[in-house]
Amino acid sequence: MCRDAFLDYWINGNMLTLDIATQIFTILKQPDLKYLTQENFKPVLRELLAAHPGLEFLQSTPEFQERY
């Protein structure tokens, strides 16, 4: 996502007026839904597995990553 698209989303979506929990909910959910699904968390968990130093050992186990 480019900077301009992010700023447009953040400003025009009134994200500055929302509390942090609502910001996170709004960012994670699908635009047409009013709830979160397991699929909404997959990008966050993938990034956590890729970036967290304590979870490096899991990078060599894609079957674990996909399952859990």
PDB file of C-alpha atoms in Angstrom:
ATOM      1  CA  MET A   1       0.000   0.000   0.000  1.00  0.00           C
ATOM      2  CA  CYS A   2       1.404   3.369  -0.927  1.00  0.00           C
ATOM      3  CA  ARG A   3       1.576   6.269   1.505  1.00  0.00           C
ATOM      4  CA  ASP A   4      -1.181   8.258  -0.197  1.00  0.00           C
ATOM      5  CA  ALA A   5      -3.597   5.318  -0.139  1.00  0.00           C
ATOM      6  CA  PHE A   6      -2.881   4.758   3.552  1.00  0.00           C
ATOM      7  CA  LEU A   7      -3.403   8.429   4.420  1.00  0.00           C
ATOM      8  CA  ASP A   8      -6.628   8.499   2.430  1.00  0.00           C
ATOM      9  CA  TYR A   9      -7.881   5.406   4.275  1.00  0.00           C
ATOM     10  CA  TRP A  10      -6.812   6.733   7.675  1.00  0.00           C
ATOM     11  CA  ILE A  11      -8.199  10.249   7.268  1.00  0.00           C
ATOM     12  CA  ASN A  12     -11.342   9.586   5.221  1.00  0.00           C
ATOM     13  CA  GLY A  13     -12.181   6.582   7.372  1.00  0.00           C
ATOM     14  CA  ASN A  14     -12.155   8.835  10.457  1.00  0.00           C
ATOM     15  CA  MET A  15      -9.648   6.495  12.084  1.00  0.00           C
ATOM     16  CA  LEU A  16      -8.226   9.344  14.181  1.00  0.00           C
ATOM     17  CA  THR A  17     -11.512   9.648  16.064  1.00  0.00           C
ATOM     18  CA  LEU A  18     -11.710   5.944  16.994  1.00  0.00           C
ATOM     19  CA  ASP A  19     -10.299   4.298  20.108  1.00  0.00           C
ATOM     20  CA  ILE A  20      -7.461   1.828  19.504  1.00  0.00           C
ATOM     21  CA  ALA A  21      -9.629  -1.298  19.857  1.00  0.00           C
ATOM     22  CA  THR A  22     -12.048   0.007  17.227  1.00  0.00           C
ATOM     23  CA  GLN A  23      -9.143   0.986  14.963  1.00  0.00           C
ATOM     24  CA  ILE A  24      -7.736  -2.552  15.125  1.00  0.00           C
ATOM     25  CA  PHE A  25     -11.169  -4.091  14.557  1.00  0.00           C
ATOM     26  CA  THR A  26     -11.778  -1.812  11.561  1.00  0.00           C
ATOM     27  CA  ILE A  27      -8.370  -2.555  10.047  1.00  0.00           C
ATOM     28  CA  LEU A  28      -8.693  -6.334  10.433  1.00  0.00           C
ATOM     29  CA  LYS A  29     -12.293  -6.935   9.352  1.00  0.00           C
ATOM     30  CA  GLN A  30     -13.509  -7.249   5.789  1.00  0.00           C
ATOM     31  CA  PRO A  31     -15.124  -3.983   4.599  1.00  0.00           C
ATOM     32  CA  ASP A  32     -18.528  -5.586   4.021  1.00  0.00           C
ATOM     33  CA  LEU A  33     -18.710  -7.391   7.383  1.00  0.00           C
ATOM     34  CA  LYS A  34     -19.391  -6.269  10.946  1.00  0.00           C
ATOM     35  CA  TYR A  35     -17.413  -9.074  12.577  1.00  0.00           C
ATOM     36  CA  LEU A  36     -14.001 -10.757  12.438  1.00  0.00           C
ATOM     37  CA  THR A  37     -13.282 -14.231  11.110  1.00  0.00           C
ATOM     38  CA  GLN A  38     -10.261 -16.508  11.496  1.00  0.00           C
ATOM     39  CA  GLU A  39      -9.143 -15.432   8.026  1.00  0.00           C
ATOM     40  CA  ASN A  40      -8.799 -11.843   9.245  1.00  0.00           C
ATOM     41  CA  PHE A  41      -6.025 -12.865  11.637  1.00  0.00           C
ATOM     42  CA  LYS A  42      -3.910 -14.890   9.181  1.00  0.00           C
ATOM     43  CA  PRO A  43      -1.877 -11.939   7.806  1.00  0.00           C
ATOM     44  CA  VAL A  44      -1.102 -10.765  11.348  1.00  0.00           C
ATOM     45  CA  LEU A  45      -0.069 -14.237  12.477  1.00  0.00           C
ATOM     46  CA  ARG A  46       2.051 -14.785   9.341  1.00  0.00           C
ATOM     47  CA  GLU A  47       3.892 -11.541  10.029  1.00  0.00           C
ATOM     48  CA  LEU A  48       4.338 -12.463  13.691  1.00  0.00           C
ATOM     49  CA  LEU A  49       5.808 -15.852  12.751  1.00  0.00           C
ATOM     50  CA  ALA A  50       8.131 -14.204  10.230  1.00  0.00           C
ATOM     51  CA  ALA A  51       9.345 -11.375  12.460  1.00  0.00           C
ATOM     52  CA  HIS A  52       9.396 -12.620  16.061  1.00  0.00           C
ATOM     53  CA  PRO A  53      12.906 -13.811  17.008  1.00  0.00           C
ATOM     54  CA  GLY A  54      11.574 -16.329  19.519  1.00  0.00           C
ATOM     55  CA  LEU A  55       9.549 -18.055  16.796  1.00  0.00           C
ATOM     56  CA  GLU A  56      12.353 -18.451  14.230  1.00  0.00           C
ATOM     57  CA  PHE A  57      12.340 -22.224  14.707  1.00  0.00           C
ATOM     58  CA  LEU A  58       8.814 -22.338  13.244  1.00  0.00           C
ATOM     59  CA  GLN A  59       9.906 -20.791   9.930  1.00  0.00           C
ATOM     60  CA  SER A  60      11.138 -24.191   8.789  1.00  0.00           C
ATOM     61  CA  THR A  61       7.779 -25.835   9.501  1.00  0.00           C
ATOM     62  CA  PRO A  62       5.216 -24.499   6.999  1.00  0.00           C
ATOM     63  CA  GLU A  63       2.767 -27.273   7.894  1.00  0.00           C
ATOM     64  CA  PHE A  64       2.718 -26.008  11.493  1.00  0.00           C
ATOM     65  CA  GLN A  65       2.255 -22.423  10.355  1.00  0.00           C
ATOM     66  CA  GLU A  66      -0.649 -23.300   8.083  1.00  0.00           C
ATOM     67  CA  ARG A  67      -2.382 -25.516  10.623  1.00  0.00           C
ATOM     68  CA  TYR A  68      -2.019 -23.303  13.669  1.00  0.00           C
TER      69      TYR A  68
END
